Short mmCIF file of C-alpha atoms and ligand atoms in Angstrom, two decimals:
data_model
loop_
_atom_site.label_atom_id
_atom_site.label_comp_id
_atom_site.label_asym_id
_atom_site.label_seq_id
_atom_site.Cartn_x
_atom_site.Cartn_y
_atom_site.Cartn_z
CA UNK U 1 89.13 115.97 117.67
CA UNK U 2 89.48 115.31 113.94
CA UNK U 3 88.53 112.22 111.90
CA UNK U 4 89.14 111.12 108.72
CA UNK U 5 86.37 108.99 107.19
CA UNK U 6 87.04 106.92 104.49
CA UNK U 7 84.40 104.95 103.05
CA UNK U 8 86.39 103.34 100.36
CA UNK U 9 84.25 100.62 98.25
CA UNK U 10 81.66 98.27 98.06
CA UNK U 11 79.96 97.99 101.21
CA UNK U 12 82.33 100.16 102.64
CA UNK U 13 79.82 103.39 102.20
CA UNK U 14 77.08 101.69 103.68
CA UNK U 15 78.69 99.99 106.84
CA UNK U 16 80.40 103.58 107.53
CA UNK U 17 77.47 105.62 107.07
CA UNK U 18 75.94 103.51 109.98
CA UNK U 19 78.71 104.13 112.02
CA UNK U 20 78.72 107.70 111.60
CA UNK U 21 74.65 107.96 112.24
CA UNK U 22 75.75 106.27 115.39
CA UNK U 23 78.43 108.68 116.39
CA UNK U 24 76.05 111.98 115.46
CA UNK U 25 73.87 110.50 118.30
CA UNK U 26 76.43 110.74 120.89
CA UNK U 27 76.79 114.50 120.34
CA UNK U 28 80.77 114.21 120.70
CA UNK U 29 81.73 117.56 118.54
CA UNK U 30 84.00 115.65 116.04
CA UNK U 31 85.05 117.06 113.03
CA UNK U 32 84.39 114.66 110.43
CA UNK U 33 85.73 114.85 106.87
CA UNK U 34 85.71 112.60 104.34
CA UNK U 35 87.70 111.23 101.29
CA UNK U 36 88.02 108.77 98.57
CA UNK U 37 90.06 105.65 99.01
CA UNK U 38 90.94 102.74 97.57
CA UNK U 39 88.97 102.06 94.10
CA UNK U 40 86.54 104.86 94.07
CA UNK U 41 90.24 107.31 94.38
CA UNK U 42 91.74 105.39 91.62
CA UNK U 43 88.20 105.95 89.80
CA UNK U 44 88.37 109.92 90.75
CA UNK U 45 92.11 110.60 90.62
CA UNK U 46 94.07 107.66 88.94
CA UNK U 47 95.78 106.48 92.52
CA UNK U 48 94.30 104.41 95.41
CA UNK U 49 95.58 106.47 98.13
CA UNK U 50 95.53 110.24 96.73
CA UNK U 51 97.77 112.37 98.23
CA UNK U 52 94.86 114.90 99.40
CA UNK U 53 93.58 111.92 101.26
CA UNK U 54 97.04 110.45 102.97
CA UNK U 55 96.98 114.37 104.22
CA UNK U 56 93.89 114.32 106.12
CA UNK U 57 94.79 110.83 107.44
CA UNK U 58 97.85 112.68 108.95
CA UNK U 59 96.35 115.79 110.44
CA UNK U 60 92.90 113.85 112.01
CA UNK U 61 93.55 112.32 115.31
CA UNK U 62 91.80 108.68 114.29
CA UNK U 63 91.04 107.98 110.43
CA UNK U 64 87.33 105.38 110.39
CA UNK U 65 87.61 103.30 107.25
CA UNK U 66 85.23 100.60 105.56
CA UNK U 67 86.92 98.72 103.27
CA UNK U 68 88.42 98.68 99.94
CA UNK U 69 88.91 96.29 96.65
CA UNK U 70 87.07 95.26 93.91
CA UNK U 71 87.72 92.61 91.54
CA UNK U 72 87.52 94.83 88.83
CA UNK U 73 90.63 96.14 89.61
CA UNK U 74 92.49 92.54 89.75
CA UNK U 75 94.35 93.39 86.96
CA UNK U 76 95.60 96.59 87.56
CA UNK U 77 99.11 96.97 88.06
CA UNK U 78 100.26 96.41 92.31
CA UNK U 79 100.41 99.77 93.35
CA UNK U 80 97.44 100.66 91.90
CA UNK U 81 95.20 97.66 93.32
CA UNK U 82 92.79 99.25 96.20
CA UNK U 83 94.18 97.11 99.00
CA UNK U 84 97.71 99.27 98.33
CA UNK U 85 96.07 102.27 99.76
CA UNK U 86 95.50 100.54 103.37
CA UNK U 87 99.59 99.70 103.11
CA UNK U 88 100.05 103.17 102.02
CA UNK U 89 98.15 104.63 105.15
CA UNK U 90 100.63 101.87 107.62
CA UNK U 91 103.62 103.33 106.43
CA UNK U 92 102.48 107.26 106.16
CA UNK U 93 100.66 106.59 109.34
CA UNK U 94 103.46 104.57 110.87
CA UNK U 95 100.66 102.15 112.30
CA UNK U 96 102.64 99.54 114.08
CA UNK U 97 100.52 97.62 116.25
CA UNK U 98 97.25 96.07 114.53
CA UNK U 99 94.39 94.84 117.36
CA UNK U 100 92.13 92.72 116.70
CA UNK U 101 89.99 91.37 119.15
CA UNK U 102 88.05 87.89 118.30
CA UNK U 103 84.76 87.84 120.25
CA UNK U 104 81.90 85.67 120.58
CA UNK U 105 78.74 86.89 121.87
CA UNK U 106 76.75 84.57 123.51
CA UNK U 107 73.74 85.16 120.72
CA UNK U 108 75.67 84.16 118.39
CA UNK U 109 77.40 80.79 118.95
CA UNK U 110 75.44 78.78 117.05
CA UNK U 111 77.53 80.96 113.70
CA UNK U 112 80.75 79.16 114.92
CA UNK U 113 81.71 75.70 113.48
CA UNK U 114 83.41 74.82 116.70
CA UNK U 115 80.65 73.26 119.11
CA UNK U 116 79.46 75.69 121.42
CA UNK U 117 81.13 75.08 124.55
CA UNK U 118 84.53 75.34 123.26
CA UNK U 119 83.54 78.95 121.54
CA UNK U 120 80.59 80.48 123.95
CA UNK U 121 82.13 83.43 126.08
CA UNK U 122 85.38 83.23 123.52
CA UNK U 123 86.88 86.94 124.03
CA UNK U 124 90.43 87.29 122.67
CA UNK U 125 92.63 89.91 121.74
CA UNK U 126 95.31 89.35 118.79
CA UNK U 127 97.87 91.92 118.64
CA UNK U 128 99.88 91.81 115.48
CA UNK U 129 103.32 93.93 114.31
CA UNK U 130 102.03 95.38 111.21
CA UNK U 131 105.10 97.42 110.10
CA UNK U 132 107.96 94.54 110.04
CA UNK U 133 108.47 91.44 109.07
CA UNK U 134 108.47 89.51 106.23
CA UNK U 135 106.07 91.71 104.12
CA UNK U 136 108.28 94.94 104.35
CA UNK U 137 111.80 93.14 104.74
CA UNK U 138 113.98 93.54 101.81
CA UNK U 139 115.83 92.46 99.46
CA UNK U 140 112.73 90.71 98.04
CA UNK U 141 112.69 89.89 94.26
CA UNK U 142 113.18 87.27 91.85
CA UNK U 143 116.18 86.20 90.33
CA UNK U 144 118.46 83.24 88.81
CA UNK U 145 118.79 80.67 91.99
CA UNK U 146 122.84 80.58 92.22
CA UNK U 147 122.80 77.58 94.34
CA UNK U 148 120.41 74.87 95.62
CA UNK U 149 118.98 71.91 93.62
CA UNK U 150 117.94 74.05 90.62
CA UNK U 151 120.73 76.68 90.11
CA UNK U 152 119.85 78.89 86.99
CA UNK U 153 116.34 78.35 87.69
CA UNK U 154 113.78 81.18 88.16
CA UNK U 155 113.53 82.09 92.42
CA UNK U 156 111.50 83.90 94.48
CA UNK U 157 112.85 85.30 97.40
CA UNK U 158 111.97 87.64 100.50
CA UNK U 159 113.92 88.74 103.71
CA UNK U 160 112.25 88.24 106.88
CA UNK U 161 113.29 90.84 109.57
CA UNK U 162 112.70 92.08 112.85
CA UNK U 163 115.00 94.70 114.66
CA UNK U 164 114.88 95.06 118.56
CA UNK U 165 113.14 98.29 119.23
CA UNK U 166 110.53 97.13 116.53
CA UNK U 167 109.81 93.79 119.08
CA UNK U 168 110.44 96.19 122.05
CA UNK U 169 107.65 98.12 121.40
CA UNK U 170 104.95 95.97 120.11
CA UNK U 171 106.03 93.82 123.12
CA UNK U 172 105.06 96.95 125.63
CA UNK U 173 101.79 97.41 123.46
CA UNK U 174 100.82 93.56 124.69
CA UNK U 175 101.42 93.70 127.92
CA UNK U 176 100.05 96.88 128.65
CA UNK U 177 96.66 95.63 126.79
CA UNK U 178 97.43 92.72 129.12
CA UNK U 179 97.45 94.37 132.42
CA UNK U 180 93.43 95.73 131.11
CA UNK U 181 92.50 92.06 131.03
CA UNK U 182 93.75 88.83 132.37
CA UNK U 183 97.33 89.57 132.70
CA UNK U 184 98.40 86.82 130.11
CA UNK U 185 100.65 87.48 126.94
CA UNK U 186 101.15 84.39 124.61
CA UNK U 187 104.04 85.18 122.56
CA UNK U 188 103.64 83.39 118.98
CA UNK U 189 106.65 82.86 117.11
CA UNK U 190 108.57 80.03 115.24
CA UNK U 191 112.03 80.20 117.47
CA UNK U 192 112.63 76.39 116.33
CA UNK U 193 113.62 77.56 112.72
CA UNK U 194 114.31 81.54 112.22
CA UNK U 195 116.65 83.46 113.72
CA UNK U 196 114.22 86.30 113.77
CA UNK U 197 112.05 84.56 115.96
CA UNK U 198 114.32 83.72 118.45
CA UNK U 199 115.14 87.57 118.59
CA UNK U 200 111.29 87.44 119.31
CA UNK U 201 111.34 85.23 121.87
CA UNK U 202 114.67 86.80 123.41
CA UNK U 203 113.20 89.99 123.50
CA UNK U 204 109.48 88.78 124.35
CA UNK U 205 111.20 87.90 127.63
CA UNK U 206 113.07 90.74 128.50
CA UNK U 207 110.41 93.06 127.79
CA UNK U 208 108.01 90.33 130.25
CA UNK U 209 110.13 91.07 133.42
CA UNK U 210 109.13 95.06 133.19
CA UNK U 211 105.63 93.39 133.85
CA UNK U 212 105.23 91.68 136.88
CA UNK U 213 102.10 90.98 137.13
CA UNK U 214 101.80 89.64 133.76
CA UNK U 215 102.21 85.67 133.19
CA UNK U 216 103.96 85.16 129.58
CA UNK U 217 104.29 82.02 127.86
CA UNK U 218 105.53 81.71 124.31
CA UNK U 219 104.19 78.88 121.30
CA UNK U 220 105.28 78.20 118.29
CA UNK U 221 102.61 79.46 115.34
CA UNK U 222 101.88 76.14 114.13
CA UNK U 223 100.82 75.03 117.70
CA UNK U 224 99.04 78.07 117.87
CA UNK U 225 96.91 77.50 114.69
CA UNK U 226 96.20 74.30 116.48
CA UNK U 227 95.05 75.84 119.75
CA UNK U 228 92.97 77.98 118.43
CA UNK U 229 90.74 75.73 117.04
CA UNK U 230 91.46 72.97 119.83
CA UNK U 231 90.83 75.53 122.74
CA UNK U 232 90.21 79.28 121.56
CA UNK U 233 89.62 80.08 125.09
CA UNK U 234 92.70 79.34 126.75
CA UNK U 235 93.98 82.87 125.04
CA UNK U 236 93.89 86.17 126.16
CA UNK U 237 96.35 88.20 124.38
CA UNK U 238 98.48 86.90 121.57
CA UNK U 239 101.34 89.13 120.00
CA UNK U 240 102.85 87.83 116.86
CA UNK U 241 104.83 89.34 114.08
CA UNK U 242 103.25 90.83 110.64
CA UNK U 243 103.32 87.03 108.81
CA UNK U 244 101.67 84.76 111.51
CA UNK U 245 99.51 87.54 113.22
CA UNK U 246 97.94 88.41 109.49
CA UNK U 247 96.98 84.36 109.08
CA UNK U 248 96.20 84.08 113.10
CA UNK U 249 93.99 87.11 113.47
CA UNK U 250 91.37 85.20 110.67
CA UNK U 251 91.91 82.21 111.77
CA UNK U 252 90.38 83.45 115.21
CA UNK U 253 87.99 85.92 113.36
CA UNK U 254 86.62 82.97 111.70
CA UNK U 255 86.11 81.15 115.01
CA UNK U 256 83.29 83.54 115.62
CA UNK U 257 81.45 82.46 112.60
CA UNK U 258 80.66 86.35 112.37
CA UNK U 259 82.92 88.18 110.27
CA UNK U 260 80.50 91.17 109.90
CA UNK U 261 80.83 91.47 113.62
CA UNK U 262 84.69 91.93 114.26
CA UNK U 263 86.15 95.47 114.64
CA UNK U 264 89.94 96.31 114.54
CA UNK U 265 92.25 99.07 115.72
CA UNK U 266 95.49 99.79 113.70
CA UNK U 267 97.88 102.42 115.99
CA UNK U 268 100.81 104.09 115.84
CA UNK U 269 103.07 105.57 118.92
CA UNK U 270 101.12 108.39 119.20
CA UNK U 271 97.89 106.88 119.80
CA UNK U 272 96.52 108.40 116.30
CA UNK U 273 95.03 104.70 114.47
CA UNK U 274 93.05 103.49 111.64
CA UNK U 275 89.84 101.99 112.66
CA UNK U 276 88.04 99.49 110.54
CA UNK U 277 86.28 96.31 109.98
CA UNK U 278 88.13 93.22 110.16
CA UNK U 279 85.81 92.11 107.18
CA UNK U 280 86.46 93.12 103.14
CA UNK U 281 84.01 95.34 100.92
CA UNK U 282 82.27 92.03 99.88
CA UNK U 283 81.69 93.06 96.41
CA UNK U 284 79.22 90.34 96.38
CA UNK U 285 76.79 91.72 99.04
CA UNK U 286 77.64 95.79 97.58
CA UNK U 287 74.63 98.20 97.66
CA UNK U 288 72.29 95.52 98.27
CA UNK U 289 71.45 96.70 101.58
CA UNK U 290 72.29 92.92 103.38
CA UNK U 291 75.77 94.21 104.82
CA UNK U 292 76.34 93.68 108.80
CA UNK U 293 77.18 97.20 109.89
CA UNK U 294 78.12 96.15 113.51
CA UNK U 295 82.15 95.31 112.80
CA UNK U 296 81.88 99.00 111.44
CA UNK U 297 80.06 100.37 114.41
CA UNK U 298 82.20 98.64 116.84
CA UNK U 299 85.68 99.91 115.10
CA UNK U 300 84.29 103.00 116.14
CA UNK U 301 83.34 102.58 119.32
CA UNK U 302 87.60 101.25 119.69
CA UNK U 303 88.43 104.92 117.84
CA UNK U 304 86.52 106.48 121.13
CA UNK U 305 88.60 104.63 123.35
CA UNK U 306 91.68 104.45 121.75
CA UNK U 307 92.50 107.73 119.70
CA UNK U 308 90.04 110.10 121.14
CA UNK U 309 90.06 109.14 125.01
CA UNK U 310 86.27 108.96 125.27
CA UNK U 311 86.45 105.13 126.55
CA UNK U 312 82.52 105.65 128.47
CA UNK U 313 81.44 106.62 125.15
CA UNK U 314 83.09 103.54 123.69
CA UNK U 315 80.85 101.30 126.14
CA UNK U 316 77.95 102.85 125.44
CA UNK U 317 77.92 101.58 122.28
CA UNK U 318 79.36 98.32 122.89
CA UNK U 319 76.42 98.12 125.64
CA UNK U 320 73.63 99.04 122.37
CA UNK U 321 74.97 96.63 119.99
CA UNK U 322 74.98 93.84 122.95
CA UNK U 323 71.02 94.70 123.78
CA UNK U 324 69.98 94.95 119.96
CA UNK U 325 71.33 91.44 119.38
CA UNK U 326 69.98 90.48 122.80
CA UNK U 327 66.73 92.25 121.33
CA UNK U 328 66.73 89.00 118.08
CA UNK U 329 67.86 91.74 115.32
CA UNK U 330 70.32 89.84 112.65
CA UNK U 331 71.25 90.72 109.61
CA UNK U 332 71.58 87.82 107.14
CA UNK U 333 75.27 86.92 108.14
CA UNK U 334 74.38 86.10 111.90
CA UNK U 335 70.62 85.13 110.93
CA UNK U 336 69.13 81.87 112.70
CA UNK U 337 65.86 80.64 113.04
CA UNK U 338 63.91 82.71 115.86
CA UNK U 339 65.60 85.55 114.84
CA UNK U 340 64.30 88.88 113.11
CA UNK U 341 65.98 89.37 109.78
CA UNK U 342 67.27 93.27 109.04
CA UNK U 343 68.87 94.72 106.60
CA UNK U 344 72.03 97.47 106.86
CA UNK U 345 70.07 100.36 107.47
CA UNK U 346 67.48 99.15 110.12
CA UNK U 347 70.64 97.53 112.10
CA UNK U 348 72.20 100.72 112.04
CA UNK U 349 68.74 102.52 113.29
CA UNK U 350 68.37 99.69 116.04
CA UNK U 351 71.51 100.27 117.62
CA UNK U 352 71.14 104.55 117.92
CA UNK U 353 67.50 103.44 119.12
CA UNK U 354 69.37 101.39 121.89
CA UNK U 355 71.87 104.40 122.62
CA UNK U 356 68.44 106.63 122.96
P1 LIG D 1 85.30 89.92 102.19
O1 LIG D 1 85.61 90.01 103.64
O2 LIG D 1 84.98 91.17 101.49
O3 LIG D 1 84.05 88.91 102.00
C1 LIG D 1 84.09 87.54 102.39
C2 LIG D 1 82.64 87.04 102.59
O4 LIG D 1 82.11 87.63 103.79
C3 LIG D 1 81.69 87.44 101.46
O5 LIG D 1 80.75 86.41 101.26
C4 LIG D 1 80.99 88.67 102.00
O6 LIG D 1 79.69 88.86 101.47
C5 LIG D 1 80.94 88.38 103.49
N1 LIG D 1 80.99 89.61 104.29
C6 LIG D 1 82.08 90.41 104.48
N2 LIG D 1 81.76 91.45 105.24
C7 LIG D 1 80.43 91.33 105.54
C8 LIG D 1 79.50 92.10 106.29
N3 LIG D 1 79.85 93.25 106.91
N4 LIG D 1 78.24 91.67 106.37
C9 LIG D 1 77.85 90.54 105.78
N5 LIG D 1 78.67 89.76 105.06
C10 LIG D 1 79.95 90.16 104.94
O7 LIG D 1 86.52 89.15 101.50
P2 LIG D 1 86.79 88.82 99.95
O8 LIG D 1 85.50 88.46 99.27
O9 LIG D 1 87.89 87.86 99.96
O10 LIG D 1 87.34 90.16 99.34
C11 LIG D 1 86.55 91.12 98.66
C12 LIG D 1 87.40 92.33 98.35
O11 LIG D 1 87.76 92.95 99.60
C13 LIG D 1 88.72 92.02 97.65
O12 LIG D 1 88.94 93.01 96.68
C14 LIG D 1 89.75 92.08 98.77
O13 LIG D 1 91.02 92.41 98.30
C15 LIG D 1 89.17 93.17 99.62
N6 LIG D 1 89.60 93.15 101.03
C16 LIG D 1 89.73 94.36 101.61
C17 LIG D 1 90.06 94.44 102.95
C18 LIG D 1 90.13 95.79 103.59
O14 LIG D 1 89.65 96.76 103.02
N7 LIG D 1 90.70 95.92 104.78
C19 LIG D 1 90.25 93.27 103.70
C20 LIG D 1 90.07 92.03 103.07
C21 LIG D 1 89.73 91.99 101.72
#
C-alpha cells in the first residue's frame, strides 16, 4: 500500500509528523513518500499543487495531508493561493464524497458552548458532495445585469447544479455509512426554493427504497443549522450537497468545541481518499509546538479503514487517543483545569505509548 504524505504548511509538518510516528509503530509496511503542497510548493516550484506531487497523489492508494495556507499568500493571484491545491487534488483525485464525522468525547464537553447534556456522547457523521454544486457549476462570472432592478449594473453570478448520477451516488455513500451505524440518513437540502434540490430530494428517495432498513427523513438546511445547535444529537448521518455540507460540517465541528480533534475522509469511487484534519494550518499557533496533533492522528486512523482495509488497526488507535485523553493529557486547545498541559510532540509520544 502506497501513501502520499503531504505536510503542506504551518502546523501542517508538525501535526503529520505525529501521525506518521504513530503509524511506524503499527509496523503496517506502507510505503510512504512525501511532497510539497500548498505554500511551501509555490515556495519550491512557483505552483501550489506541482505536477510531481498531483502524480504521487494518483498512484498512492490514500494521500495523508495537514493543511495548507498562509496569509502571506492572500494576495497572490486564485490559482496560486495554497487552498487551490486541495481543489486541485478533488478534481485530479475525483474525490466526491467528503466525511466528516463531528464527535464529542466525553472528556471533553466542557470545550463545547452548548451545555453539556445536549453535546455529551454527540457522535455524528456529515457526509458532503464535494465535486458538484454550486462551487464547480458554471457559467459563473460577472457581467452587466440585463434585467432586474439595476440593469447595466455590475453582477455576480454562479450556476448551481446537480445531475442524477452525481446525487445517485453520494446518496449510496450515505446509506451504506448508514447501515454501519444507526440506520438513519437525514437528507439536507432547500427543496422549498431550487430546483436542484428538489432533484435532491427526488432522488434522495429513490435511492432510500434500495435500503430497507434505513429510516430517511429529509430538512431543509436552514432547519438544519437550527437543529444542530437545538439538538446535535438527534443526527446520525447527514448528506448534503457541496454549499450547505461545507457551512454544516463546521457548524457541527464547532459543536465539539475541539477543532484540533476532528479528522476527515475525502473519497473517490475507488476507495483511494485524501485524509486530513478538519482544522487549517493555524498560522498563528505554526512551529510553536502548541498544535493538537489528534485530528491528524485520527484522519489516519480513517485512511486504515477506509483506503487501506486495515479497519482493527484503525481502532487501535482510536482506542489510544480515547485512553490518553482518559489519561488528563491536553494540549492547550482542549486544556481545562485538572488537566495536564502538553505540547505537539509529547501528545504525539502519549498516544504510540498507549498503542505500546
Ligand atoms: P484554522 O483552522 O487554521 O485556525 C482557526 C483557529 O483554530 C486558530 O486559532 C488556530 O490556532 C486554531 N487551531 C486550528 N487547528 C488547531 C490545532 N490542530 N490545534 C490547536 N489549535 C488549532 O483556520 P484559519 O485561521 O481561518 O485559517 C488559517 C489558514 O488555513 C488560512 O490560510 C486558511 O485558508 C487555511 N485553511 C486551510 C484548510 C486546509 O488546509 N484544509 C482548511 C481551512 C483553512
Amino acid at each position: 500500500m502506497k501513501v502520499a504524505v503531504l505536510p503542506g504548511d504551518g502546523i501542517g509538518p508538525e501535526i503529520v509528523a505525529e501521525a506518521l510516528k504513530v503509524l511506524s509503530v503499527l509496523d503496517l509496511k506502507l510505503e510512504l513518500e512525501q511532497a510539497d503542497v500548498g505554500g511551501s510548493a509555490y515556495e519550491s516550484s512557483g505552483h501550489p499543487l506541482p505536477e510531481a506531487t498531483a502524480r504521487l497523489a494518483q498512484q498512492a492508494d490514500a494521500v495523508l495531508f495537514g493543511a495548507v495556507g498562509d496569509w502571506k499568500y492572500d494576495n497572490l493571484e486564485r490559482s496560486l493561493r495554497p487552498e487551490q491545491a486541495i481543489l486541485g487534488l478533488r478534481k485530479t483525485l475525483g474525490l466526491y464524497a467528503n466525511f466528516r464525522p463531528a464527535i464529542c468525547y466525553p472528556e471533553l464537553t466542557h470545550a463545547s458552548s452548548l451545555k453539556p447534556e445536549l453535546i455529551g456522547g454527540l457522535d455524528i457523521l456529515i457526509i458532503r458532495e464535494l465535486t458538484g454544486d454550486i462551487y464547480f457549476g458554471q457559467p459563473k462570472g460577472r457581467r452587466t445585469a440585463v434585467d432586474g432592478p439595476f440593469i447595466g449594473a455590475e453582477e455576480g453570478f454562479d450556476t448551481m447544479r446537480y445531475t442524477r448520477p452525481e446525487i445517485e451516488r453520494i446518496m449510496h455513500t450515505a446509506f451504506k455509512a448508514a447501515e454501519k451505524r444507526s440506520q438513519r440518513v437525514t437528507s439536507v437540502d432547500k427543496s422549498n426554493v431550487l430546483e436542484t434540490s428538489q432533484l435532491w430530494r427526488d432522488v434522495a428517495t429513490e435511492i432510500g427504497k434500495a435500503y430497507p432498513h434505513v429510516a430517511l427523513d429529509h430538512m431543509y438546511v436552514d432547519n438544519a443549522a437550527m437543529q444542530l445547535v437545538k439538538e446535535p444529537k438527534k443526527f446520525d448521518v447527514l448528506v448534503t450537497g457541496n454549499m450547505f455540507g461545507d457551512i454544516l460540517s463546521d457548524e457541527a465541528a464547532m459543536l465539539t468545541g475541539s477543532i484540533g480533534m476532528l479528522p476527515s475522509a475525502s473519497l473517490n469511487a475507488k476507495n483511494q481518499g485524501l485524509y486530513e484534519p478538519s482544522h487549517g494550518s493555524a498560522p498563528d499557533i505554526a512551529g510553536k509546538g502548541l498544535a493538537n496533533p489528534l485530528a491528524t492522528i485520527l484522519s489516519a486512523a480513517m485512511m486504515l479503514r477506509f483506503s487501506l482495509n486495515m479497519p482493527a488497526q484503525a481502532d487501535r488507535i482510536e482506542r489510544a487517543v480515547q485512553k490518553v485523553l482518559a489519561s488528563g493529557l491536553r494540549t492547550p486547545d482542549i486544556y481545562s483545569e485538572g488537566t495536564q498541559r502538553v505540547g505537539t510532540v509529547q501528545m504525539g509520544d502519549a498516544v504510540v505509548a498507549a498503542l505500546k
